[in-house]
PDB file of C-alpha atoms and ligand atoms in Angstrom:
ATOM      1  CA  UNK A 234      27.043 -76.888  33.466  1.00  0.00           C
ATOM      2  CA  UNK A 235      26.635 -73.393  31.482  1.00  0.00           C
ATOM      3  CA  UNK A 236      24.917 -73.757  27.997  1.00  0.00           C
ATOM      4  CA  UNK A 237      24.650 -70.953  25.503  1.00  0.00           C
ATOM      5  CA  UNK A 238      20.995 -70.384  23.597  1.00  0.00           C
ATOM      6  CA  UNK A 239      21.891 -68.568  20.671  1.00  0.00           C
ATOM      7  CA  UNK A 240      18.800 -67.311  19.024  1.00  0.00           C
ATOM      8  CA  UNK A 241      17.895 -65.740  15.572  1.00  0.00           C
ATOM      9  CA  UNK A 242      14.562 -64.468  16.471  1.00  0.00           C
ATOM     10  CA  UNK A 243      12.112 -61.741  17.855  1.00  0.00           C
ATOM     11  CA  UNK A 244      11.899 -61.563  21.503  1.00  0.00           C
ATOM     12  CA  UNK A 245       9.642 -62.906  23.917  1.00  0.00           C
ATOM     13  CA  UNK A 246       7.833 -64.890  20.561  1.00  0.00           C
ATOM     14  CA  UNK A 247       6.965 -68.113  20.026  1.00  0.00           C
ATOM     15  CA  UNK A 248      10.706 -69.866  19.483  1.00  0.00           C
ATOM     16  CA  UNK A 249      11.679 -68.325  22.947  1.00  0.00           C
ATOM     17  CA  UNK A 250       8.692 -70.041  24.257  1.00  0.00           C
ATOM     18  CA  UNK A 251      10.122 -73.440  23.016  1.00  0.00           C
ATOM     19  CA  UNK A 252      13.841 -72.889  24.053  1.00  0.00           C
ATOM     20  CA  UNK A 253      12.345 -71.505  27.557  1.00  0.00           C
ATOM     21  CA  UNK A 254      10.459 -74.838  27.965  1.00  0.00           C
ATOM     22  CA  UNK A 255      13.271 -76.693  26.841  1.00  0.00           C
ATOM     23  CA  UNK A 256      15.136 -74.946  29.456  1.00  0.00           C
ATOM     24  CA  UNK A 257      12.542 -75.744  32.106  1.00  0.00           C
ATOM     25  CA  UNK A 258      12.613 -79.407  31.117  1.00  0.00           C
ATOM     26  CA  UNK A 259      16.681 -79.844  30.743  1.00  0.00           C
ATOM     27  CA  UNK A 260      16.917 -78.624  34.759  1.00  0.00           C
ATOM     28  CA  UNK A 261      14.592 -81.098  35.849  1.00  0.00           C
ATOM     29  CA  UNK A 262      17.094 -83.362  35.012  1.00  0.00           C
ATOM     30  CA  UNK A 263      20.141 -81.809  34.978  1.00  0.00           C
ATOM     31  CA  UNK A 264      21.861 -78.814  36.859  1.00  0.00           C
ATOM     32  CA  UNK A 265      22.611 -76.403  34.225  1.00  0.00           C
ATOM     33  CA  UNK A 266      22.267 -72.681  33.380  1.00  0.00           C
ATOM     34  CA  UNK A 267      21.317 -71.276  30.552  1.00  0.00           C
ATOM     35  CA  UNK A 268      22.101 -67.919  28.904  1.00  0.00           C
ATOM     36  CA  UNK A 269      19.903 -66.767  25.888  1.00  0.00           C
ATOM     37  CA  UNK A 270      21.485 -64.699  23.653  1.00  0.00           C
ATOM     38  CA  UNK A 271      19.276 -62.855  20.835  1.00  0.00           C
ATOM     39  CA  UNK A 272      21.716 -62.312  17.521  1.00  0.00           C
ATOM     40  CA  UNK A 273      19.265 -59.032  16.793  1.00  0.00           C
ATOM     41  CA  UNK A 274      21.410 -57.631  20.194  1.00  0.00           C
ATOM     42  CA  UNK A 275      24.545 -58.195  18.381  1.00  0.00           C
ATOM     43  CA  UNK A 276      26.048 -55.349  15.798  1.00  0.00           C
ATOM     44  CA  UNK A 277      28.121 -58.177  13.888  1.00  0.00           C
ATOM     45  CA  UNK A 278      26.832 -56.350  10.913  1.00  0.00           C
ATOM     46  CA  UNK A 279      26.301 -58.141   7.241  1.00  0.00           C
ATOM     47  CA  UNK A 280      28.808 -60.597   6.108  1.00  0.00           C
ATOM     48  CA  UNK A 281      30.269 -58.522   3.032  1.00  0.00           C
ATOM     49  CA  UNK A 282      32.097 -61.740   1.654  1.00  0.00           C
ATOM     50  CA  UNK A 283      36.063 -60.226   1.926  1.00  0.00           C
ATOM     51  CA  UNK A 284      37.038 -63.429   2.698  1.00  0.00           C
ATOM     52  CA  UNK A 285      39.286 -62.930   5.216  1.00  0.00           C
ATOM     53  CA  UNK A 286      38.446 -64.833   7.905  1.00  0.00           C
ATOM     54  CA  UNK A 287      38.592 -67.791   5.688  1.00  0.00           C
ATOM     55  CA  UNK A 288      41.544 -67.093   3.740  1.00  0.00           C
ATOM     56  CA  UNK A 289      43.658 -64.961   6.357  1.00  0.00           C
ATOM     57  CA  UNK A 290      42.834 -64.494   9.867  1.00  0.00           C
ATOM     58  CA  UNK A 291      39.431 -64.295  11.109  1.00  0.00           C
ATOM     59  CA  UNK A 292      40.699 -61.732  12.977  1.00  0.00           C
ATOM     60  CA  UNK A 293      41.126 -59.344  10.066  1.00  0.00           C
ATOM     61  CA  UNK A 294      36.942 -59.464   9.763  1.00  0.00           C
ATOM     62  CA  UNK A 295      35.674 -56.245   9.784  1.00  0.00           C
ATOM     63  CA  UNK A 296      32.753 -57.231  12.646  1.00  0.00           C
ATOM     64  CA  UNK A 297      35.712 -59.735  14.580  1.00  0.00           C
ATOM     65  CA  UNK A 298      35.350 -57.282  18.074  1.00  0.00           C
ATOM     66  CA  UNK A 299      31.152 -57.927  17.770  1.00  0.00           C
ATOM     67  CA  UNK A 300      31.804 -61.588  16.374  1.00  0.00           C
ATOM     68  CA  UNK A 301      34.182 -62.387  18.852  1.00  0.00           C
ATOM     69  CA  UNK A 302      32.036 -61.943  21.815  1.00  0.00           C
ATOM     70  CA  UNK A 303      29.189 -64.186  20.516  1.00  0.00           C
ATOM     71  CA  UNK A 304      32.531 -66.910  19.723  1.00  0.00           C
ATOM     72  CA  UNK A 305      33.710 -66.247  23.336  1.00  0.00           C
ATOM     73  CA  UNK A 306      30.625 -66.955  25.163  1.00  0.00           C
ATOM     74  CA  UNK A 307      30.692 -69.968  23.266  1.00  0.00           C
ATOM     75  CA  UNK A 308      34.073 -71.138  23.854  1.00  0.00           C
ATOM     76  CA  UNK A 309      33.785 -70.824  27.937  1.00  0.00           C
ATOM     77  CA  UNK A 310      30.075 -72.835  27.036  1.00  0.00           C
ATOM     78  CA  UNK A 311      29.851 -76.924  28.093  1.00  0.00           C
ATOM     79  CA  UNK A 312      27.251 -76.489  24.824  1.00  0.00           C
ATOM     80  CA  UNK A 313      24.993 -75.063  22.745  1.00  0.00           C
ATOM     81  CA  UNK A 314      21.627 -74.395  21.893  1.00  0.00           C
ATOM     82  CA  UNK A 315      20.985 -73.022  18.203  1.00  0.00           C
ATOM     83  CA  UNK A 316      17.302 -72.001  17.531  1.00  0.00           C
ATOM     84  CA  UNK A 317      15.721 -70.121  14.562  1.00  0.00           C
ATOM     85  CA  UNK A 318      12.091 -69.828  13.078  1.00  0.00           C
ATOM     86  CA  UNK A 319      11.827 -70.735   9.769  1.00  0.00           C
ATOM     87  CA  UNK A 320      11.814 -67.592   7.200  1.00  0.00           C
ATOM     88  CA  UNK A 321      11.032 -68.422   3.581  1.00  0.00           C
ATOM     89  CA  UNK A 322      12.090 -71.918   3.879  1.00  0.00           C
ATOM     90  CA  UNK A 323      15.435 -71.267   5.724  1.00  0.00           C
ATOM     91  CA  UNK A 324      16.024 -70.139   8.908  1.00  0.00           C
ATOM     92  CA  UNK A 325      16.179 -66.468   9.823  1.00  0.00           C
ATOM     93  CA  UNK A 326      18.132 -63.246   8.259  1.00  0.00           C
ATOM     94  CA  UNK A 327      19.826 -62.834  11.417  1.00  0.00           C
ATOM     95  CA  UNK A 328      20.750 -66.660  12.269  1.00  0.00           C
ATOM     96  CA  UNK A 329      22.029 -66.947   8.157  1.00  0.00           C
ATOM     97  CA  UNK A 330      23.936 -63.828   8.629  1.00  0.00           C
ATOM     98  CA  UNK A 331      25.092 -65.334  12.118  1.00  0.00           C
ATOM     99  CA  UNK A 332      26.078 -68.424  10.651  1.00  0.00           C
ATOM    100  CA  UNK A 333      28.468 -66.515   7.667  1.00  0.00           C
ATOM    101  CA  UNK A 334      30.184 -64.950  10.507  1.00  0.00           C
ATOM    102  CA  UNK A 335      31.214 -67.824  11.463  1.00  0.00           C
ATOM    103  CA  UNK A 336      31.386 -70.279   8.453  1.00  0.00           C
ATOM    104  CA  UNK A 337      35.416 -70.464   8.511  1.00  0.00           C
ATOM    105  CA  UNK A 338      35.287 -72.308  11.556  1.00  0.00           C
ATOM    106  CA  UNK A 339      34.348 -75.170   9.290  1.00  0.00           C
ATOM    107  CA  UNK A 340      37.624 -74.884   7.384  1.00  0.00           C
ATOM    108  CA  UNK A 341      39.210 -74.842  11.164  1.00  0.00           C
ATOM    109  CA  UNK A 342      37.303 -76.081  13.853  1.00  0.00           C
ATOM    110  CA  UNK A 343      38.145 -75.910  17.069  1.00  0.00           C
ATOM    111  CA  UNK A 344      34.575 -76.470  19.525  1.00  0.00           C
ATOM    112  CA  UNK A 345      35.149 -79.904  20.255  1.00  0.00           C
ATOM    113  CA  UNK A 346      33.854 -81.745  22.973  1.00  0.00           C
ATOM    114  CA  UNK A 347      31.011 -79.657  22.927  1.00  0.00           C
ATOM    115  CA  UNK A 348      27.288 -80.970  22.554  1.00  0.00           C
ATOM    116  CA  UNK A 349      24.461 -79.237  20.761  1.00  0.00           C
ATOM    117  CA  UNK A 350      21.106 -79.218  19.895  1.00  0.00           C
ATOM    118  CA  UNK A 351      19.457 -77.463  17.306  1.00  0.00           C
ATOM    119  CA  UNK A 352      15.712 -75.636  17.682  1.00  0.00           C
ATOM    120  CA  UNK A 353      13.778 -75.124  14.592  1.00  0.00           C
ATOM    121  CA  UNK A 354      10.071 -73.217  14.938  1.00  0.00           C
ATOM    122  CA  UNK A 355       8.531 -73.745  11.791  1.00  0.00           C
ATOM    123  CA  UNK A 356       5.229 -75.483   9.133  1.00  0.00           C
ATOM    124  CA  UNK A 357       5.425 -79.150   8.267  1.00  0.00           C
ATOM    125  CA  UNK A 358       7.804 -79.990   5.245  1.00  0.00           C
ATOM    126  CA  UNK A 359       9.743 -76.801   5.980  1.00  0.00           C
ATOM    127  CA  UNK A 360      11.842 -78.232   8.615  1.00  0.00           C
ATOM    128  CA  UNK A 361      15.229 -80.267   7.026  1.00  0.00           C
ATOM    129  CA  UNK A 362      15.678 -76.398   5.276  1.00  0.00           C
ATOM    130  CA  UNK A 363      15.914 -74.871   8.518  1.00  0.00           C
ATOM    131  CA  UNK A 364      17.533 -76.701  10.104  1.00  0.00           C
ATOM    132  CA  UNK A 365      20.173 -77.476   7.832  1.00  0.00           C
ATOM    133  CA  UNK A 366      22.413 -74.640   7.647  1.00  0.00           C
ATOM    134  CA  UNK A 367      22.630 -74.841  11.446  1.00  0.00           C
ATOM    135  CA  UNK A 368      23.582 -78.732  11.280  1.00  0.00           C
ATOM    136  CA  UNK A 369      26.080 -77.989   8.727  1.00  0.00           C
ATOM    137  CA  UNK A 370      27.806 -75.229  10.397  1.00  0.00           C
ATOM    138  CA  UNK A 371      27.894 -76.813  14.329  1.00  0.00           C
ATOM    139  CA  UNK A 372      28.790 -80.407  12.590  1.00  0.00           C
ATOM    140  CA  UNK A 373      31.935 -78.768  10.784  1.00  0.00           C
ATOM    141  CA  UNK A 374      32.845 -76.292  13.501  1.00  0.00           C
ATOM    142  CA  UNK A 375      33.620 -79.019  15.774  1.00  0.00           C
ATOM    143  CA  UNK A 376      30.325 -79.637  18.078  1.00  0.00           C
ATOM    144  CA  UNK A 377      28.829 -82.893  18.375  1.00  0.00           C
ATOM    145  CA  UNK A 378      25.065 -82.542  17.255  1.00  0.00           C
ATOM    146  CA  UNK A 379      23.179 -84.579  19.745  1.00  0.00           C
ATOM    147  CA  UNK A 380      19.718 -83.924  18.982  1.00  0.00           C
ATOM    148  CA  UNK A 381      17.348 -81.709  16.805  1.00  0.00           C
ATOM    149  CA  UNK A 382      13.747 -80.965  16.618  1.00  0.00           C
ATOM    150  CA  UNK A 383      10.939 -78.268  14.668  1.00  0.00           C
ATOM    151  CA  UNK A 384       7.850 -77.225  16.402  1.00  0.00           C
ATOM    152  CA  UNK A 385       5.253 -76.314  14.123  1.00  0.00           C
ATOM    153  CA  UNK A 386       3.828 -73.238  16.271  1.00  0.00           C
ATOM    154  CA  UNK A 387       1.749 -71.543  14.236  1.00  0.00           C
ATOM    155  CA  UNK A 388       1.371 -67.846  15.429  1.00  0.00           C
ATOM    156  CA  UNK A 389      -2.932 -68.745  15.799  1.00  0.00           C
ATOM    157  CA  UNK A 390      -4.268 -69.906  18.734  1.00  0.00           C
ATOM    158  CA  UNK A 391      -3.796 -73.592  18.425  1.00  0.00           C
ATOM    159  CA  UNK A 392      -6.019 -76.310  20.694  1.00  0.00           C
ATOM    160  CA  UNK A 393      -5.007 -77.327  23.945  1.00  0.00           C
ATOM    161  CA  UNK A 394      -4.408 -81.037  22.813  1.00  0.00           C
ATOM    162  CA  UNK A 395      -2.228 -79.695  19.858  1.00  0.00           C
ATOM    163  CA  UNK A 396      -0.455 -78.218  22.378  1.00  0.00           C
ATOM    164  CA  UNK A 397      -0.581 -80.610  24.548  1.00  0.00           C
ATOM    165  CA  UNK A 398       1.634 -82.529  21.996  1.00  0.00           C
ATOM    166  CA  UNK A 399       3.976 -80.479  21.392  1.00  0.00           C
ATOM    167  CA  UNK A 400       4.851 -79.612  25.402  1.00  0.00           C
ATOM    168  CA  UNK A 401       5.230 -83.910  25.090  1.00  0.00           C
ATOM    169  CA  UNK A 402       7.409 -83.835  21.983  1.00  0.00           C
ATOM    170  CA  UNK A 403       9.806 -80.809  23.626  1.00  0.00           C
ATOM    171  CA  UNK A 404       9.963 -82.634  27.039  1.00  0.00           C
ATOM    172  CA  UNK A 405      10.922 -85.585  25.157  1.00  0.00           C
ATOM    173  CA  UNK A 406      14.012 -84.178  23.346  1.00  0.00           C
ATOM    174  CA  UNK A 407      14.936 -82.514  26.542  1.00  0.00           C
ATOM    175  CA  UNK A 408      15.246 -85.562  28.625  1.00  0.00           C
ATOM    176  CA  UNK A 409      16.990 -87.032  25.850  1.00  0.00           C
ATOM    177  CA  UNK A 410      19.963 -84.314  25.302  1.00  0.00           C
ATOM    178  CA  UNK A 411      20.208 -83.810  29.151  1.00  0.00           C
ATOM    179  CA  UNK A 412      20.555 -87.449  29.715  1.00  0.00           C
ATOM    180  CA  UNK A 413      23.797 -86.744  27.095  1.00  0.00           C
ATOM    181  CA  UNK A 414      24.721 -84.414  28.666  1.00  0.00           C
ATOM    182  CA  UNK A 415      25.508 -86.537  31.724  1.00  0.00           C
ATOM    183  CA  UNK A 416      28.068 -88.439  30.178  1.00  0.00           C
ATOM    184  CA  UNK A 417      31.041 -87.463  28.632  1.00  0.00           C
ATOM    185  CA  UNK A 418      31.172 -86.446  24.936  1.00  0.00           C
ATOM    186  CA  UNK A 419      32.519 -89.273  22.592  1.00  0.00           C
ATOM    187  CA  UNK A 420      34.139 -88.265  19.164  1.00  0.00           C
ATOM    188  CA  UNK A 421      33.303 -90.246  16.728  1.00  0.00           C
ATOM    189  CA  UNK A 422      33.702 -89.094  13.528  1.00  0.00           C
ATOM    190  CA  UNK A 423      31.047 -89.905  10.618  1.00  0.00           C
ATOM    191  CA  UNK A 424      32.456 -90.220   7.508  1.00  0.00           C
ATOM    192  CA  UNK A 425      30.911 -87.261   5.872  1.00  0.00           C
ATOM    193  CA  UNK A 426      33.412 -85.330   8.823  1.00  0.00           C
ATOM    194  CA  UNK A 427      36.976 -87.249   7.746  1.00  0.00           C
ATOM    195  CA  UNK A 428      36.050 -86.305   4.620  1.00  0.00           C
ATOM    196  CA  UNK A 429      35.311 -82.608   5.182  1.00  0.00           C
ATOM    197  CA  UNK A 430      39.100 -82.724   7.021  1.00  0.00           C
ATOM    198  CA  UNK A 431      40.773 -84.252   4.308  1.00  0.00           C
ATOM    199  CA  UNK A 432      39.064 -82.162   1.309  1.00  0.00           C
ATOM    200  CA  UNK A 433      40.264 -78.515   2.940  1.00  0.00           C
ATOM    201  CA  UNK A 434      43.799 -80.111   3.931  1.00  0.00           C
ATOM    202  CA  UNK A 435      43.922 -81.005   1.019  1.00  0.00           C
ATOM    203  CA  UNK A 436      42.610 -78.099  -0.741  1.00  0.00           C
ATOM    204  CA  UNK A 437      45.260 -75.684   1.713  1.00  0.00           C
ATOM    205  CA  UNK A 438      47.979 -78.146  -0.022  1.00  0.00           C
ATOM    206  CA  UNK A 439      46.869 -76.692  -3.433  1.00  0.00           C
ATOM    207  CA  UNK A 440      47.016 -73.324  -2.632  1.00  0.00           C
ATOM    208  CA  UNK A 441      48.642 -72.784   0.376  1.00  0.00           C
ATOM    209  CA  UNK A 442      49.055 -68.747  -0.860  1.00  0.00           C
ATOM    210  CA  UNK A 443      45.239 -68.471  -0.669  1.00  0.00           C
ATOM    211  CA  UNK A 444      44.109 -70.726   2.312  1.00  0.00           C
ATOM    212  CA  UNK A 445      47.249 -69.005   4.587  1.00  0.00           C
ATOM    213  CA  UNK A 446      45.058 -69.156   7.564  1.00  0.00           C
ATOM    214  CA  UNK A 447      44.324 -73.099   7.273  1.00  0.00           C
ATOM    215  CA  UNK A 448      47.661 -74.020   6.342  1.00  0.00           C
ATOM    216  CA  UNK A 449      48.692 -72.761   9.915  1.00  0.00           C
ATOM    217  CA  UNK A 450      46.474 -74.229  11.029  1.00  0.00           C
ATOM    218  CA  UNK A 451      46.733 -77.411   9.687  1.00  0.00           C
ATOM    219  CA  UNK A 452      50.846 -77.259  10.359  1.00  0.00           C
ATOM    220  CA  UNK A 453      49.496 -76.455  14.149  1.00  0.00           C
ATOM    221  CA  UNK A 454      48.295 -79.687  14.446  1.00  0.00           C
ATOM    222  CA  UNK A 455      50.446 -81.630  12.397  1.00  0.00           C
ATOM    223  CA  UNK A 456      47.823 -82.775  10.395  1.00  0.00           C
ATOM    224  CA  UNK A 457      50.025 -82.833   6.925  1.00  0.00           C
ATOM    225  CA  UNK A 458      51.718 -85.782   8.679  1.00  0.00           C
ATOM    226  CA  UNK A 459      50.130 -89.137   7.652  1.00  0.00           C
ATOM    227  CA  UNK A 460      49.909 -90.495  11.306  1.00  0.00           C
ATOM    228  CA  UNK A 461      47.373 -87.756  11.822  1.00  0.00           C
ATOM    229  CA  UNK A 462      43.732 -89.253  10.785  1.00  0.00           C
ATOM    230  CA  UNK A 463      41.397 -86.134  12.309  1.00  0.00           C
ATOM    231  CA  UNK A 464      41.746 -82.764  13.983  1.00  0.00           C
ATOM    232  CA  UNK A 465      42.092 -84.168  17.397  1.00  0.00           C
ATOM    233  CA  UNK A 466      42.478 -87.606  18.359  1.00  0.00           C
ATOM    234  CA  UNK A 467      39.056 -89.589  18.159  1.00  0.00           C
ATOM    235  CA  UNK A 468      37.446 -93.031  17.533  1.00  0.00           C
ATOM    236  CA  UNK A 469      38.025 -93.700  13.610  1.00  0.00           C
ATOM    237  CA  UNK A 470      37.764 -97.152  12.164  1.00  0.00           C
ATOM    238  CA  UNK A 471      40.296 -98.365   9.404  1.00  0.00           C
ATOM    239  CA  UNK A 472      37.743 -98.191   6.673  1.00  0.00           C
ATOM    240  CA  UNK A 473      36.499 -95.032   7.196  1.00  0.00           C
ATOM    241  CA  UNK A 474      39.958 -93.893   7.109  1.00  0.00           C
ATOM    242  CA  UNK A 475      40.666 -95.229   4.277  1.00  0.00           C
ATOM    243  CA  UNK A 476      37.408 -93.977   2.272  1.00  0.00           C
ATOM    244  CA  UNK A 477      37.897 -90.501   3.641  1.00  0.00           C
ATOM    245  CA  UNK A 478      41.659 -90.817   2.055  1.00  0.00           C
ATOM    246  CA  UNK A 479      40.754 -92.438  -0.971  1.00  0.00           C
ATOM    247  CA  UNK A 480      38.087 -89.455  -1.924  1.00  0.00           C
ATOM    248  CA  UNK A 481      40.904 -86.883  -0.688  1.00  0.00           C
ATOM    249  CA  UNK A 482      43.074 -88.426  -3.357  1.00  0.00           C
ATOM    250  CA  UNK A 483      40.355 -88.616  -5.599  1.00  0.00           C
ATOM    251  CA  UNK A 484      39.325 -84.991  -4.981  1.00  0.00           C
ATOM    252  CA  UNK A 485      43.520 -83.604  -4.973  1.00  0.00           C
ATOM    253  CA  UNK A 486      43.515 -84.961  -8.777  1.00  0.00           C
ATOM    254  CA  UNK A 487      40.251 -83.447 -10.142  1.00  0.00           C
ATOM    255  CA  UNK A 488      41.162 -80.274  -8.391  1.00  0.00           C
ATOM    256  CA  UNK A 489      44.640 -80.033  -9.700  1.00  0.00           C
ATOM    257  CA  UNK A 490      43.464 -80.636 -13.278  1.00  0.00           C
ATOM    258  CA  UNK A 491      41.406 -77.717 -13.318  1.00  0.00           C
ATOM    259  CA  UNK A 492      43.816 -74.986 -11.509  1.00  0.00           C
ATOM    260  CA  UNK A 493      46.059 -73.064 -13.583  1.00  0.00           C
ATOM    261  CA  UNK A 494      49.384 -73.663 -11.516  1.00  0.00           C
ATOM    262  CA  UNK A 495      51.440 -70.880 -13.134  1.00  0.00           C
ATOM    263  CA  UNK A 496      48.344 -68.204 -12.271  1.00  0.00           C
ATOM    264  CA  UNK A 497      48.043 -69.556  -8.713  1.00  0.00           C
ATOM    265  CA  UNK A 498      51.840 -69.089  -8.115  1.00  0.00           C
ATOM    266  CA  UNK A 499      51.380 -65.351  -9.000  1.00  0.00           C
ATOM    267  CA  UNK A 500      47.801 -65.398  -6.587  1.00  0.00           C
ATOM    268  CA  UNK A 501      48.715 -63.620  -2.963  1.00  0.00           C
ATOM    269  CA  UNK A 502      45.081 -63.066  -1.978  1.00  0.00           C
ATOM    270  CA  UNK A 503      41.560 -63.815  -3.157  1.00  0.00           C
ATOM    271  CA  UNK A 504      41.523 -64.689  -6.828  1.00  0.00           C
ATOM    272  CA  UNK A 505      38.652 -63.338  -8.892  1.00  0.00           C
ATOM    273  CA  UNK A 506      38.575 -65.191 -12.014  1.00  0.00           C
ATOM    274  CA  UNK A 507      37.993 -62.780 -15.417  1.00  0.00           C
ATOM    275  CA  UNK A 508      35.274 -64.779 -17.584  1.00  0.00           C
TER     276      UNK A 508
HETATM  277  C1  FMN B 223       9.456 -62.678   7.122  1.00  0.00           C
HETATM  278  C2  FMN B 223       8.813 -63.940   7.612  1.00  0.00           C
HETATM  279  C3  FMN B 223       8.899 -65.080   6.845  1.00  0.00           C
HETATM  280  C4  FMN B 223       8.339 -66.266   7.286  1.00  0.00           C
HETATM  281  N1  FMN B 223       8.471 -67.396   6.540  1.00  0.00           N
HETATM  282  C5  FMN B 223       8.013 -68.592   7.016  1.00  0.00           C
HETATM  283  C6  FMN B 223       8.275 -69.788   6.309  1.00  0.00           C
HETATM  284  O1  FMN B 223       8.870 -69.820   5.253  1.00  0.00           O
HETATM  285  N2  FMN B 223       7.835 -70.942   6.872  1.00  0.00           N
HETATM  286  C7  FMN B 223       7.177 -70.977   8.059  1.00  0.00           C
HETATM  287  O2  FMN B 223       6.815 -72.059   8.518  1.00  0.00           O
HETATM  288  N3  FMN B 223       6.880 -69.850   8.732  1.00  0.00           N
HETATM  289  C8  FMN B 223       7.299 -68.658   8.246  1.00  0.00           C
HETATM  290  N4  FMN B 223       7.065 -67.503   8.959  1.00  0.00           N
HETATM  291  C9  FMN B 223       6.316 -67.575  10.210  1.00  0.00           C
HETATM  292  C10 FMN B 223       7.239 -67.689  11.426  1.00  0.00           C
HETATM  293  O3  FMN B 223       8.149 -68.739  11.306  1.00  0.00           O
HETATM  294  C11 FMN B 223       6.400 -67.933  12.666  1.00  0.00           C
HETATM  295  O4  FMN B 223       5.495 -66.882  12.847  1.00  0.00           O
HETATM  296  C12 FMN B 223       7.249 -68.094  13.903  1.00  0.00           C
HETATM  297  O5  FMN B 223       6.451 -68.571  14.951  1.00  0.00           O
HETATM  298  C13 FMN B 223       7.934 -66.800  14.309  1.00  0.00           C
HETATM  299  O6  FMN B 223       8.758 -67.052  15.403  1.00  0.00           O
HETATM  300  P1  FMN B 223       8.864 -66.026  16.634  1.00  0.00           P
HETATM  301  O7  FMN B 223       7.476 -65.925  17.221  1.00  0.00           O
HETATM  302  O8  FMN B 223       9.824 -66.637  17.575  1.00  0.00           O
HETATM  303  O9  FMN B 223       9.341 -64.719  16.101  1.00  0.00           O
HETATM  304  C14 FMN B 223       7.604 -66.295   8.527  1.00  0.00           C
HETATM  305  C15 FMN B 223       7.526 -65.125   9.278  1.00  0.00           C
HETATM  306  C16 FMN B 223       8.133 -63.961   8.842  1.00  0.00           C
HETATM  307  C17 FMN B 223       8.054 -62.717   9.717  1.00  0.00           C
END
């Protein structure tokens, strides 16, 4: 099994410390390899918000040949290991910038069947802000989050039984995600996902001009058809199904009564609105 560590911090510091164990205690139970990746030994550059990976081709970024190796490694990946400190109550410059880079894969996902777990090194109270934007973006790009923790490492010496505690808490979460790692992944869709699938079809419906790129690839998997419930086939019970649809409705009429329909017919490309 080949994971990917992906992670948005110095070298050889404290959050490689806590992947590296985490490392050390997923191969005690499982066979697996895992290769780190820093982000600060990528060139992806800053996002500069064109747009055109979300609206056109993510192909047409202008950092795609640098993003696109980071995405690769990825795809050819069994899963994935996310792990940032916390920076002024988010995670790190690098990881945020990271995570922009790859943001449309939330209006198309396509990682599926792939497990993750998310690493965040960081002070009490702190942790839901770091780890958050990593959730969000490996939830919508496809992954199945299986499992998330924050080690408080301060960068002081701390006590032996502090640390004691935390060698516990990281063997704990390891034995945990490698025992899920055993089986095969099972899609099961929360709600909060159906309706993150029905509110960009639905928004690609009502501007198909802008959102080109998710209209294809929406049409690719036939997902304008009513028959078609997710992205790929998965484990969806009737009422959630019928919630997710009943917001999308909801969501198609509130939208449509704000657009101006004879400006957006005229709209090619991003649409900067004139105050
Ligand atoms: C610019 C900067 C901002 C930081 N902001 C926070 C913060 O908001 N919350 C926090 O808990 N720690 C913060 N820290 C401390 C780091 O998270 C901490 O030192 C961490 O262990 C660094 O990880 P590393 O050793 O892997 O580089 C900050 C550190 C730096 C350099």
């Amino acid at each position: 099994m080949k994971l990917i560590a992906i992670l948005g911090c110095s070298k050889n510091g404290n959050t490689t410390q806590i992947v590296q164990l985490f490392e050390k205690k997923l191969k005690e139970q499982i066979e697996c390899e895992v290769e780190y990746l820093y982000l600060s030994d990528f060139d992806i550059g800053f996002c500069t918000g064109c747009h055109k990976c979300i609206f056109d081709d993510e192909k047409k970024c202008p950092h795609h040949v640098e993003v696109r190796k980071l995405e690769d490694k990825i795809m050819h990946s069994d899963g994935l290991i996310l792990a940032s400190p916390g920076y002024m109550f988010s995670v790190t410059g690098v990881m945020k910038n990271f995570l922009d880079h790859v943001a449309y894969n939330c209006h198309r996902p396509k990682y599926f069947y792939k497990n993750a777990f998310i690493i965040a090194n960081c002070t009490r109270w702190q942790e839901k802000s770091v780890l958050t934007p990593m959730e969000v973006w490996l939830s919508g790009a496809g992954f199945t989050v299986n499992g998330k923790m924050y080690v408080d490492m301060l960068p002081f010496p701390l006590k032996e039984k502090i640390l004691h505690k935390k060698r516990r808490l990281i063997e704990k979460k390891a034995h945990k995600f490698s025992s899920i790692l055993k089986k095969d992944v099972d899609l099961q869709p929360r709600l909060g996902e159906l309706m993150v699938f029905h509110a960009f079809k639905t928004l690609s419906k009502i501007a198909p001009n802008i959102l080109k790129a998710d209209v294809r690839y929406y049409e690719s998997i036939n997902a304008y058809e009513k028959s078609v419930k997710w992205y790929i086939p998965a484990k969806i019970s009737l009422l959630k199904h019928y919630m997710a649809n009943m917001m999308a409705h909801k969501m198609e009429k509130e939208i449509s009564k704000m657009i101006d329909q004879d400006e957006l017919h005229n709209v090619q490309d991003r649409y900067i609105t004139r105050l």
